[in-house]
Every structure is written in C-alpha cells, then in structure tokens.
CSV table of C-alpha atoms and ligand atoms in Angstrom, one decimal:
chain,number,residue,atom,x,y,z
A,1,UNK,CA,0.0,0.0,0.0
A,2,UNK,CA,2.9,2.4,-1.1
A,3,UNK,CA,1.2,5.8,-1.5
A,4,UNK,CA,1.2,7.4,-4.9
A,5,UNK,CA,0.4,10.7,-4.4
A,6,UNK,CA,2.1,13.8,-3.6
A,7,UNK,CA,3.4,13.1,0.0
A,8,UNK,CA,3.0,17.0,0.4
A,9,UNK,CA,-1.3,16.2,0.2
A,10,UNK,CA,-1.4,14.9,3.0
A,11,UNK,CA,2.1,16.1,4.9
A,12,UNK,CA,3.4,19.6,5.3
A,13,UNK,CA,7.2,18.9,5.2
A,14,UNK,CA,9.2,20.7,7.9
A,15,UNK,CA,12.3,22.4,7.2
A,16,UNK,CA,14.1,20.7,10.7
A,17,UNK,CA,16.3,18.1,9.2
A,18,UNK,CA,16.9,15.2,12.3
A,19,UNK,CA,19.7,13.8,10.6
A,20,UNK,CA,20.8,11.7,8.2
A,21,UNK,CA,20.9,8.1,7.9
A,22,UNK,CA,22.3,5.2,5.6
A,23,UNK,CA,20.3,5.7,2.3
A,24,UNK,CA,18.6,9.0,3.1
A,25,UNK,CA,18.1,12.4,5.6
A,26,UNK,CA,15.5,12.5,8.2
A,27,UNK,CA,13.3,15.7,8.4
A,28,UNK,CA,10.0,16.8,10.7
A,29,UNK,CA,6.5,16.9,9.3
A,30,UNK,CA,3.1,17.5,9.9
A,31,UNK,CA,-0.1,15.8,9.0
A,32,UNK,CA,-2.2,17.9,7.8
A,33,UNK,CA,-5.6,16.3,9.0
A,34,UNK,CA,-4.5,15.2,12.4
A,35,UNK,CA,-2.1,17.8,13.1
A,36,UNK,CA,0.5,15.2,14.1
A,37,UNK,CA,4.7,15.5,14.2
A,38,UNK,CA,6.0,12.9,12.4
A,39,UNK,CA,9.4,12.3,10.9
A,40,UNK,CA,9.8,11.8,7.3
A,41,UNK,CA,12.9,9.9,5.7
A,42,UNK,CA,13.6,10.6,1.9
A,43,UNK,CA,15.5,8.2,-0.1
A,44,UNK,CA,16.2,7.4,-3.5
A,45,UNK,CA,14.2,4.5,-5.1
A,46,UNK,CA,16.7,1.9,-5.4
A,47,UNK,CA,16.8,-2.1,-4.5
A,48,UNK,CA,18.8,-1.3,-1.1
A,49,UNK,CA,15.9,1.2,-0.6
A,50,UNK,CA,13.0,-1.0,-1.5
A,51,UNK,CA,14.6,-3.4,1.0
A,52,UNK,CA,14.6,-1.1,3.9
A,53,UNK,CA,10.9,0.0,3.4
A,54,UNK,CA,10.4,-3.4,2.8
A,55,UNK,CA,11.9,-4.7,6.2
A,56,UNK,CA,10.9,-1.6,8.3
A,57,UNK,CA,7.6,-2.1,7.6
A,58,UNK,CA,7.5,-5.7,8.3
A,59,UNK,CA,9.2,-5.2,11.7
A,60,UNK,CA,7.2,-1.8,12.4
A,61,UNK,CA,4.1,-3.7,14.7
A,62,UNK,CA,6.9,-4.8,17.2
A,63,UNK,CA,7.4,-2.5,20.6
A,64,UNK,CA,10.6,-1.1,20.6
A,65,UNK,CA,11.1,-0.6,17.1
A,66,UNK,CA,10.5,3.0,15.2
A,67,UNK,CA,6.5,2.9,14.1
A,68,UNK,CA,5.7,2.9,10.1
A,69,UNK,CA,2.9,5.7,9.5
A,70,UNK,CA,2.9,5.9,5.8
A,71,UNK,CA,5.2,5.1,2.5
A,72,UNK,CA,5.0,7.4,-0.4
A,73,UNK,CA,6.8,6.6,-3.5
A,74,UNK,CA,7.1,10.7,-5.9
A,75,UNK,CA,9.6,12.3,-8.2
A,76,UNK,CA,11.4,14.7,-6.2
A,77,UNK,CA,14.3,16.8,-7.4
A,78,UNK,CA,13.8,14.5,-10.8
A,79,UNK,CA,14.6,11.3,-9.5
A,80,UNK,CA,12.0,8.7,-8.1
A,81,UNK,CA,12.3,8.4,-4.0
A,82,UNK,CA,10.8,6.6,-1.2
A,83,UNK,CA,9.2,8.4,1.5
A,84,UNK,CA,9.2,6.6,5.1
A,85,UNK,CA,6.5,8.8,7.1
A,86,UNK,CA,7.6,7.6,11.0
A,87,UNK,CA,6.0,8.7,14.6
A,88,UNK,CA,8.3,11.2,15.4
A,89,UNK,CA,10.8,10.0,18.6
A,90,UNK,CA,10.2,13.1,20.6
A,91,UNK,CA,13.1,12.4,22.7
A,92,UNK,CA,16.2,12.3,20.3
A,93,UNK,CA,19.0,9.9,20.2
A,94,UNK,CA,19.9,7.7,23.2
A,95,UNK,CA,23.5,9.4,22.5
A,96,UNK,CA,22.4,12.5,23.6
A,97,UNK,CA,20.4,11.3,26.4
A,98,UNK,CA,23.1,9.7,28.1
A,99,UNK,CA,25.1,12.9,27.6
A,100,UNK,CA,21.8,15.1,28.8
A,101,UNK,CA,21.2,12.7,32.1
A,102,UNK,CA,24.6,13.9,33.2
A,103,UNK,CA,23.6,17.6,34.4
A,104,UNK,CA,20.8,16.0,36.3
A,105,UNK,CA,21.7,13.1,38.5
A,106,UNK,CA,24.2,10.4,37.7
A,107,UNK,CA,23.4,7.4,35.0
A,108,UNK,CA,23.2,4.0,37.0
A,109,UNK,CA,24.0,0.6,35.9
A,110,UNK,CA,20.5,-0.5,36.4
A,111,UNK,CA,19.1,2.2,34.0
A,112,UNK,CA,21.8,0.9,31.2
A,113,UNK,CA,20.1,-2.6,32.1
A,114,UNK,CA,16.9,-1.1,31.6
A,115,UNK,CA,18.1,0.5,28.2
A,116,UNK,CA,19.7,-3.0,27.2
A,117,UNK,CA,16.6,-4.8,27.9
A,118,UNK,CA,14.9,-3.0,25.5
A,119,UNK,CA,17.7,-2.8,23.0
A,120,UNK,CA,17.3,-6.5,23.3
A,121,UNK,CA,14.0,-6.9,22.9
A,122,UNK,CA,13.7,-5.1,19.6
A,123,UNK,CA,16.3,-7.6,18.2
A,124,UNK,CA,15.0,-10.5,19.7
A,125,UNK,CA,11.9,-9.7,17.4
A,126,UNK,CA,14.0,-8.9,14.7
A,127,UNK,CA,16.1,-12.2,14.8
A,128,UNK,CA,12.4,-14.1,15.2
A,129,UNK,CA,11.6,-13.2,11.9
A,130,UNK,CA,15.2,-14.0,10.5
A,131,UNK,CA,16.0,-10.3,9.7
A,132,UNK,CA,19.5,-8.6,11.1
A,133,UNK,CA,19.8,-4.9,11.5
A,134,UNK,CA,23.4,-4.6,11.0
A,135,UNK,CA,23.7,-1.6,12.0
A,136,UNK,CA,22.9,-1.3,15.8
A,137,UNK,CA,24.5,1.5,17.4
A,138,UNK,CA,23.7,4.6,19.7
A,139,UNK,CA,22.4,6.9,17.3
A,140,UNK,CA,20.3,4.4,15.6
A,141,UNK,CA,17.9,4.0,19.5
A,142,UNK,CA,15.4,6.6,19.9
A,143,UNK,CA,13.3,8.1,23.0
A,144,UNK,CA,9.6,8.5,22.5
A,145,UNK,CA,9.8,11.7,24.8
A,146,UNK,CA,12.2,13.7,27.2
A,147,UNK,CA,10.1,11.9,30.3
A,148,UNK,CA,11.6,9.7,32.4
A,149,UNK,CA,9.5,6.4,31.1
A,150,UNK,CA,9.7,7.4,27.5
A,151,UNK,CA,10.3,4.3,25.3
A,152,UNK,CA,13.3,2.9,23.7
A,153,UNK,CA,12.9,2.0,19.9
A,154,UNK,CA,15.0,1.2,17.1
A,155,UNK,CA,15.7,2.6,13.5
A,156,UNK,CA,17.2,3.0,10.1
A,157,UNK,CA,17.1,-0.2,8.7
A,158,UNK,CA,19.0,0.8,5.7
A,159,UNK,CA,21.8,-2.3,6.6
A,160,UNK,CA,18.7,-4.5,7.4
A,161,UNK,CA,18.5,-8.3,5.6
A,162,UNK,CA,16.5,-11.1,5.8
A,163,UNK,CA,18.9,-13.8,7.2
A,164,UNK,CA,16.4,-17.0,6.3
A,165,UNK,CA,17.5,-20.0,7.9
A,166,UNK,CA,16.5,-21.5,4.7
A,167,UNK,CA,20.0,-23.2,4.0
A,168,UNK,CA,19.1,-25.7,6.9
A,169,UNK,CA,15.8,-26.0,6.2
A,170,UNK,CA,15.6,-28.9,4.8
A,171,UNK,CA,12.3,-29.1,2.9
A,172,UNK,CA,13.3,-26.4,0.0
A,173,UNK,CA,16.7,-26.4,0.3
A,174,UNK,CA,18.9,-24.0,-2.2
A,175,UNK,CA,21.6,-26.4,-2.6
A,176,UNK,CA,23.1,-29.8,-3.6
A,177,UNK,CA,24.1,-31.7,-0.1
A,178,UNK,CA,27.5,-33.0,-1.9
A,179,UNK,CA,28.5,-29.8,-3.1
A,180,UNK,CA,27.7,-27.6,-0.5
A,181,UNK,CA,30.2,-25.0,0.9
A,182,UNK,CA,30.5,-24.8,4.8
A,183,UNK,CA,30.2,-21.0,4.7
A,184,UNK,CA,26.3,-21.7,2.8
A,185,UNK,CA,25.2,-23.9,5.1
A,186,UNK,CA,26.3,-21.3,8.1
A,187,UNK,CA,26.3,-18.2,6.7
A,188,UNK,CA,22.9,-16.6,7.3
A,189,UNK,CA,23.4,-17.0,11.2
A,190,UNK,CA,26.5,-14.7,10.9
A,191,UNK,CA,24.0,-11.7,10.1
A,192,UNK,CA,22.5,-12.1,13.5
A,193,UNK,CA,25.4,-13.0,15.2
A,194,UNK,CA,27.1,-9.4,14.0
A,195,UNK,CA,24.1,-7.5,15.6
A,196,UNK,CA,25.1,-9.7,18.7
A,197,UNK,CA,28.7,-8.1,18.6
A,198,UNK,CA,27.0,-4.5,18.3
A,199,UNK,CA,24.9,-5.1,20.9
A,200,UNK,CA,28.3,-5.7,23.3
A,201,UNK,CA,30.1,-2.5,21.9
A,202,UNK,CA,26.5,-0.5,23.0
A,203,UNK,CA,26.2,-2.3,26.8
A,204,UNK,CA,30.0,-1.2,27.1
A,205,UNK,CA,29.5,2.2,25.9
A,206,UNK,CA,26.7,2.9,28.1
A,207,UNK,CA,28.5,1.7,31.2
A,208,UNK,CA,31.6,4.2,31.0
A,209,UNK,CA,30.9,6.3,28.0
A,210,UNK,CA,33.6,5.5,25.5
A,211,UNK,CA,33.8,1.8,23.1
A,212,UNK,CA,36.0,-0.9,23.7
A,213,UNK,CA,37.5,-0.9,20.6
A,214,UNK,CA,38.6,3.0,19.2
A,215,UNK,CA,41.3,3.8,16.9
A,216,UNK,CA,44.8,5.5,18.1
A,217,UNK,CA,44.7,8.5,16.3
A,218,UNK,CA,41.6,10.5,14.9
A,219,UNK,CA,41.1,8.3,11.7
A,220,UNK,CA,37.6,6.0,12.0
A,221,UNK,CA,39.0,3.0,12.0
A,222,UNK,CA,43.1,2.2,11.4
A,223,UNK,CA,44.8,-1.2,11.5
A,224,UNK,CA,45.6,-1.0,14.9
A,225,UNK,CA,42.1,-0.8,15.4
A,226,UNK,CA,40.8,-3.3,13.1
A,227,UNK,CA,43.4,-5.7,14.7
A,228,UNK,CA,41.9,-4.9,18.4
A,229,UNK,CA,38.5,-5.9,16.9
A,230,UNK,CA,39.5,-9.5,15.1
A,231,UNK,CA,41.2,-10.6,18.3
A,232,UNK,CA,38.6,-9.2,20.4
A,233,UNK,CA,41.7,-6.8,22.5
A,234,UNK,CA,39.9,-4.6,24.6
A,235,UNK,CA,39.6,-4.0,28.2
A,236,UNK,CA,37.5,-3.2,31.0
A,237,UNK,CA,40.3,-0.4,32.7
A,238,UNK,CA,40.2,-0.8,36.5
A,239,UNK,CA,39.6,3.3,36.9
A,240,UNK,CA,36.6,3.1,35.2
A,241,UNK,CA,35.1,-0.3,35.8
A,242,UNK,CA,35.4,-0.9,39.3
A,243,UNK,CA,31.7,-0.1,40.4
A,244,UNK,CA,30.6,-1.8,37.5
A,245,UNK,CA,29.2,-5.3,38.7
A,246,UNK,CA,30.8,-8.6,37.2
A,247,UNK,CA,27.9,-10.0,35.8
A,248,UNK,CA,27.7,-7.0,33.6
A,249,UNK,CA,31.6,-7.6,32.4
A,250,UNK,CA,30.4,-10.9,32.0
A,251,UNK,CA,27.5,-10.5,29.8
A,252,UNK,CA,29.5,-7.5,27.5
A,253,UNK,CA,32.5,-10.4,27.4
A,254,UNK,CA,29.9,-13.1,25.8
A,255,UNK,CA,28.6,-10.5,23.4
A,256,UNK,CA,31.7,-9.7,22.3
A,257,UNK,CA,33.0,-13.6,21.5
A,258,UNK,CA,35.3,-12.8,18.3
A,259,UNK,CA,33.8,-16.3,16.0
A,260,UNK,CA,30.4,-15.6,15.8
A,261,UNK,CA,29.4,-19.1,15.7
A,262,UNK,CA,30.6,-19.2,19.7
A,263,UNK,CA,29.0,-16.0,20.1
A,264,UNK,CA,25.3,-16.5,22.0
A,265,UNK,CA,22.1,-15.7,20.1
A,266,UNK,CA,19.8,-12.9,21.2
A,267,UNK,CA,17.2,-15.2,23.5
A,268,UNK,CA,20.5,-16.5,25.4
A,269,UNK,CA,21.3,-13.0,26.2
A,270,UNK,CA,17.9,-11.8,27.2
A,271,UNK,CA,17.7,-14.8,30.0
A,272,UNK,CA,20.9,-13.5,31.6
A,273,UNK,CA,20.1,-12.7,34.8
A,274,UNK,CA,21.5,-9.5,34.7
A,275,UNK,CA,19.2,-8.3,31.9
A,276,UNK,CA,16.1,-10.7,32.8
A,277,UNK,CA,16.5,-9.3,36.8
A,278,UNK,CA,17.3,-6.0,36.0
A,279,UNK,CA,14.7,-4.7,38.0
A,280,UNK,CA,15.4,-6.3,41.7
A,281,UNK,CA,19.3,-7.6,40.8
A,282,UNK,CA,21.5,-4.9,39.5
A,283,UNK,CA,23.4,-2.3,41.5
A,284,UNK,CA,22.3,0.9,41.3
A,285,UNK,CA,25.7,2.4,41.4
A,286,UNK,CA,26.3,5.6,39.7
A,287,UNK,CA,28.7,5.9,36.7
A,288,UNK,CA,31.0,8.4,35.4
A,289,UNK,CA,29.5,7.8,31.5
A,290,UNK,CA,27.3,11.0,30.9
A,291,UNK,CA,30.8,13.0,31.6
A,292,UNK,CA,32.9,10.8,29.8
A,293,UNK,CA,30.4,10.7,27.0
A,294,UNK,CA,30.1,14.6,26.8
A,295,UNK,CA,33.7,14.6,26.6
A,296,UNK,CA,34.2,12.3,23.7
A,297,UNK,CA,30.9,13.7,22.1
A,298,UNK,CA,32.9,16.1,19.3
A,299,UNK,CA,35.3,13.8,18.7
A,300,UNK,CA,32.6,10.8,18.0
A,301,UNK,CA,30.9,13.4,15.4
A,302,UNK,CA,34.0,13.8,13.7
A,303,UNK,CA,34.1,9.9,13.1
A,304,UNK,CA,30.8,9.3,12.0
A,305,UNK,CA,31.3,11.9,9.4
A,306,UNK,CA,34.7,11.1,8.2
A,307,UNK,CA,33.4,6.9,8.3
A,308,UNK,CA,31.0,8.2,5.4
A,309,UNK,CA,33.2,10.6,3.6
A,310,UNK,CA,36.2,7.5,3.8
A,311,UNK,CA,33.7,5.3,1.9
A,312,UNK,CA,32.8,8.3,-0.8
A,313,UNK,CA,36.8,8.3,-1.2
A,314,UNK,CA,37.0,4.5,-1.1
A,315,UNK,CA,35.0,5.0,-4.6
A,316,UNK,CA,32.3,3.1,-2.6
A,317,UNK,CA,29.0,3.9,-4.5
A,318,UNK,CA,27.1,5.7,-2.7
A,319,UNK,CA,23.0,6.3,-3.7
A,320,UNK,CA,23.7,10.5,-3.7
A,321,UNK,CA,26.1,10.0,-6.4
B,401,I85,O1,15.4,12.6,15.8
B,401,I85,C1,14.2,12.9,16.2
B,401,I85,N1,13.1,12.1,15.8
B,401,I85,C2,13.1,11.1,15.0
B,401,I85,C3,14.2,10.6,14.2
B,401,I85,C4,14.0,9.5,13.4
B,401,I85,C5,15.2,9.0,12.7
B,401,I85,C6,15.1,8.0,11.7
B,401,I85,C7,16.5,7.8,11.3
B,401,I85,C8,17.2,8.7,12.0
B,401,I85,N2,16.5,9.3,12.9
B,401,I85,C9,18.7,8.7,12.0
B,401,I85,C10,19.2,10.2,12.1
B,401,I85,C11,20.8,10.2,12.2
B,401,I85,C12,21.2,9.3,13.3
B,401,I85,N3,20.7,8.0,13.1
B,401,I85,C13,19.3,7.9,13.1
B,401,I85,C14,19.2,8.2,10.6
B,401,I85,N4,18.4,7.0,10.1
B,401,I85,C15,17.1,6.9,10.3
B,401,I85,O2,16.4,6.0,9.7
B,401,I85,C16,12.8,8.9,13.3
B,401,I85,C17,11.7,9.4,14.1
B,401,I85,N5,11.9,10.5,14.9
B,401,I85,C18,14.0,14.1,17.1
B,401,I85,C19,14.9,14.4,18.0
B,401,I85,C20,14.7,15.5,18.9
B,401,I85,C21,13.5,16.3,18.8
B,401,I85,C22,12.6,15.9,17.8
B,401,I85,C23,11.3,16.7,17.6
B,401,I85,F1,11.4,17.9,18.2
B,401,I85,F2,11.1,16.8,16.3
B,401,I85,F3,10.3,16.0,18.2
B,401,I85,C24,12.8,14.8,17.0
C-alpha cells in the first residue's frame, strides 16, 4: 500500500532536518488532518531502498522498534524516492540522552540494564523473523519523549536483511548436499550473530561512556584498530570499571566472543540474569559515563562523518552520487 500521491497532500514537510541516515536524511513533518509530528525519511528508489521499506515495515508492529505511519513513492528533485512517514521520537537519540542525564543526576547501571533490555527486545523480534539490523549503534535507539519512562525503539534499517534460515531448512533447500560450501550452510546466522557483537560495543559504551575498541589517532577506524576488533583486545580499565558489577563484564565479554558461531544468540542474552532481573538484581551504582560521554561527544561526530566521507573516497558507490 505504497502511497502514490504527492506526499506533500497529505504532509506539510518541515524544514528541521533530524539527521541523516544510511540511504537518506531524516526531516520533521506534519499531518495535515490530524495535526501530528512525524518524521519523514527521503530516499532514493533503489533495491537497497525498497529493501529497507520493505523490512521496516514488516518489523514496524513490534514495541521497541520505530512505528511505520505511511510510504509514499514521488519524483522529487527529478529522480523517483521513497518516503518513510515515521511517529516522530520526541526524545532524540539515546546518544544525547546519556550525555543530557549527566547535568541532572548520575546514570546507574541499572538504568543501562533497563536500556539494554529494551535494545534486546527489539532484536530479539527482529532475529524471530530471520531479519539482522546490522547496523545497531547509539544513534540508531530513539526516545519517545524527554520523560523519564519514555520508550526505547529502534531505527534505520538501511543495513537491514533477511537472514532466512532456509540453508538448513531442509524441505526447499537452495543447494546440492555434496556440493555444499561450509560458509552456505552457516552463513545466514553470521547476520544475526554481527548484531550480537553490536549489541556488546552499545552495553559497554553505556557503562563508562567511551567503546572498547577505538582507533589510536583520529582516523575511523586504522589497523591498529581493526586488529583490536579480530582478536577481540579490549579492556575493562580498573579506573573506570570498578563499580561496575561482574555479571555485567560478563555478559559484555559473551557478546563480544570474536567467532560468531561461539557467540550467543539474542534469547540466550535476554535470560541472563542480569538483563532478565534488571529490576530487583542490579546495583544501582552511579557511573562516570554522561561526563565521559560529553567529553568524547565532538570527537565521535568527527568519526561518523569522516566513516561516510572514507567510503565516498574508497570509490564506494554511494545512492547520492
Ligand atoms: O530525531 C528525532 N526524531 C526522529 C528521528 C528518526 C530517525 C530515523 C532515522 C534517524 N532518525 C537517523 C538520524 C541520524 C542518526 N541515526 C538515526 C538516521 N536514520 C534513520 O532512519 C525517526 C523518528 N523520529 C527528534 C529528536 C529531537 C527532537 C525531535 C522533535 F522535536 F522533532 F520531536 C525529533
């Protein structure tokens, strides 16, 4: 039910842009008829766009994950786009949040159990239907409002794809048993299993404020770097780690299991007690991560800028071009 008429009937478009995403910005609008805020994403009709409408939408009923209002598909600035109307996450990006709680009062280890749990949840939903996000980071985990029991719900599924376990199912398999390669028959679990990795690098961000794996200098990502990440190097530095309880350093070290086929799925994580208990079991210790966050905030901009402008210089085609 891709809309074909002018999105602006219905929708004023706002001028606020709220960013910009994998395959397309992010601006406010308004529905005309029942004076609603929404947020409208424009991208350029493409496979890799299709996709992402395709898989947003399917995954859109499920809590935790960014509502699907309307899809338009128009001619705008002579080339055919998509546009995803979305209920517009009042509260911004968890990054800033984190950063925000600071002036207030201090960000406890259970309130990042509170923020994994539902982190969790919206993959678990995901991975139910065999899709992987694949692109799970801060800025990608929206607030439905600045109150304190606003929701926590996922986005951008530009890096989205269906990971069918269809390779073991054995009923219409896509392949000859004596020819078939290893990676075939295993492959479409590694999808999940990345968003399992992410999910680490997030639960260890929000307990101290900075990743476990960052790059020496001020380049995104260097082969120092890249080495850390294939040999899992990272550590949990006693300065800033000491309040934080073990079964958190625990849970961050099982997420972040370098072969993914070690690495536990999504409903193993959610039954670790210190998720599944979060409410009665985890210390309510206060941590230094809004400061350290704020700190790092600039430099973090820098790198998710330079990430995209390294892949236009890579010669990597990007949809603008
Ligand atoms: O970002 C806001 N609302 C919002 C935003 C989105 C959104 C979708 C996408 C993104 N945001 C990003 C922006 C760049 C960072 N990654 C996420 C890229 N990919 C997307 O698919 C969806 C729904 N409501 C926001 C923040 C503060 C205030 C307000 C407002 F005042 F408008 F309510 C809205």
């Amino acid at each position: 039910e891709t809309k074909l008429n002018a999105v602006t009937d219905d929708y004023e478009v706002g001028n606020e842009a709220l960013g910009v995403g994998v395959n397309g910005k992010v601006l406010t609008c308004f529905h005309r008829q029942r004076v609603q805020k929404c947020a409208l994403k424009i991208i350029r009709d493409s496979a890799k766009a299709r996709q992402e409408v395709i898989l947003h939408k399917k995954a859109s009923t499920y809590p935790n994950i960014v509502r699907v209002l309307d899809i338009y598909e128009n001619e705008h600035s002579d080339h055919r786009c998509l546009f995803i109307v979305m209920e517009c996450m009042e509260g911004g990006e968890l990054f800033d949040r984190i950063k925000d709680i600071g002036h207030e009062n201090s960000f406890s280890e259970h309130q990042a159990a509170g923020i994994m749990r539902s982190i969790c949840k919206a993959v678990s939903h995901l991975h139910s239907m065999n899709v992987a996000h694949r692109d799970l980071k801060l800025e990608n985990l929206l607030f439905t409002s600045n109150e304190e029991d606003a929701e926590l719900k996922l986005t951008d599924f530009g890096f989205a794809k269906e990971c069918s376990d269809s390779t073991k199912d054995l009923t219409t398999p896509c392949y000859s048993p004596y020819y078939v390669a290893p990676e075939v028959l295993s492959k479409s679990s590694y999808d999940k299993a990345c968003d399992i990795w992410s999910l680490g690098v997030i639960m260890y961000i929000l307990l101290c404020g900075y990743p476990p794996f960052c790059s020496n200098h001020s380049l995104p990502i260097s082969p120092g770097m890249e080495t850390k990440i294939c040999t899992g190097d990272y550590q949990f530095p006693e300065e800033d780690w000491y309040m934080v309880s073990d079964e958190a350093k625990n849970l961050i070290q099982a997420m972040l299991t370098v072969e993914p086929e070690k690495r536990p799925n999504i409903e193993t994580i959610l039954k670790n007690s210190w998720l599944s208990e979060f409410t009665t079991h985890v210390p309510k210790t206060p941590l230094d991560t809004p400061r350290v966050l704020m700190d790092k905030l600039q430099k973090w901009d820098n790198v998710e800028t330079s990430i995209c402008e390294t892949n236009k210089y890579n010669g990597m085609p990007s949809d603008e071009e």
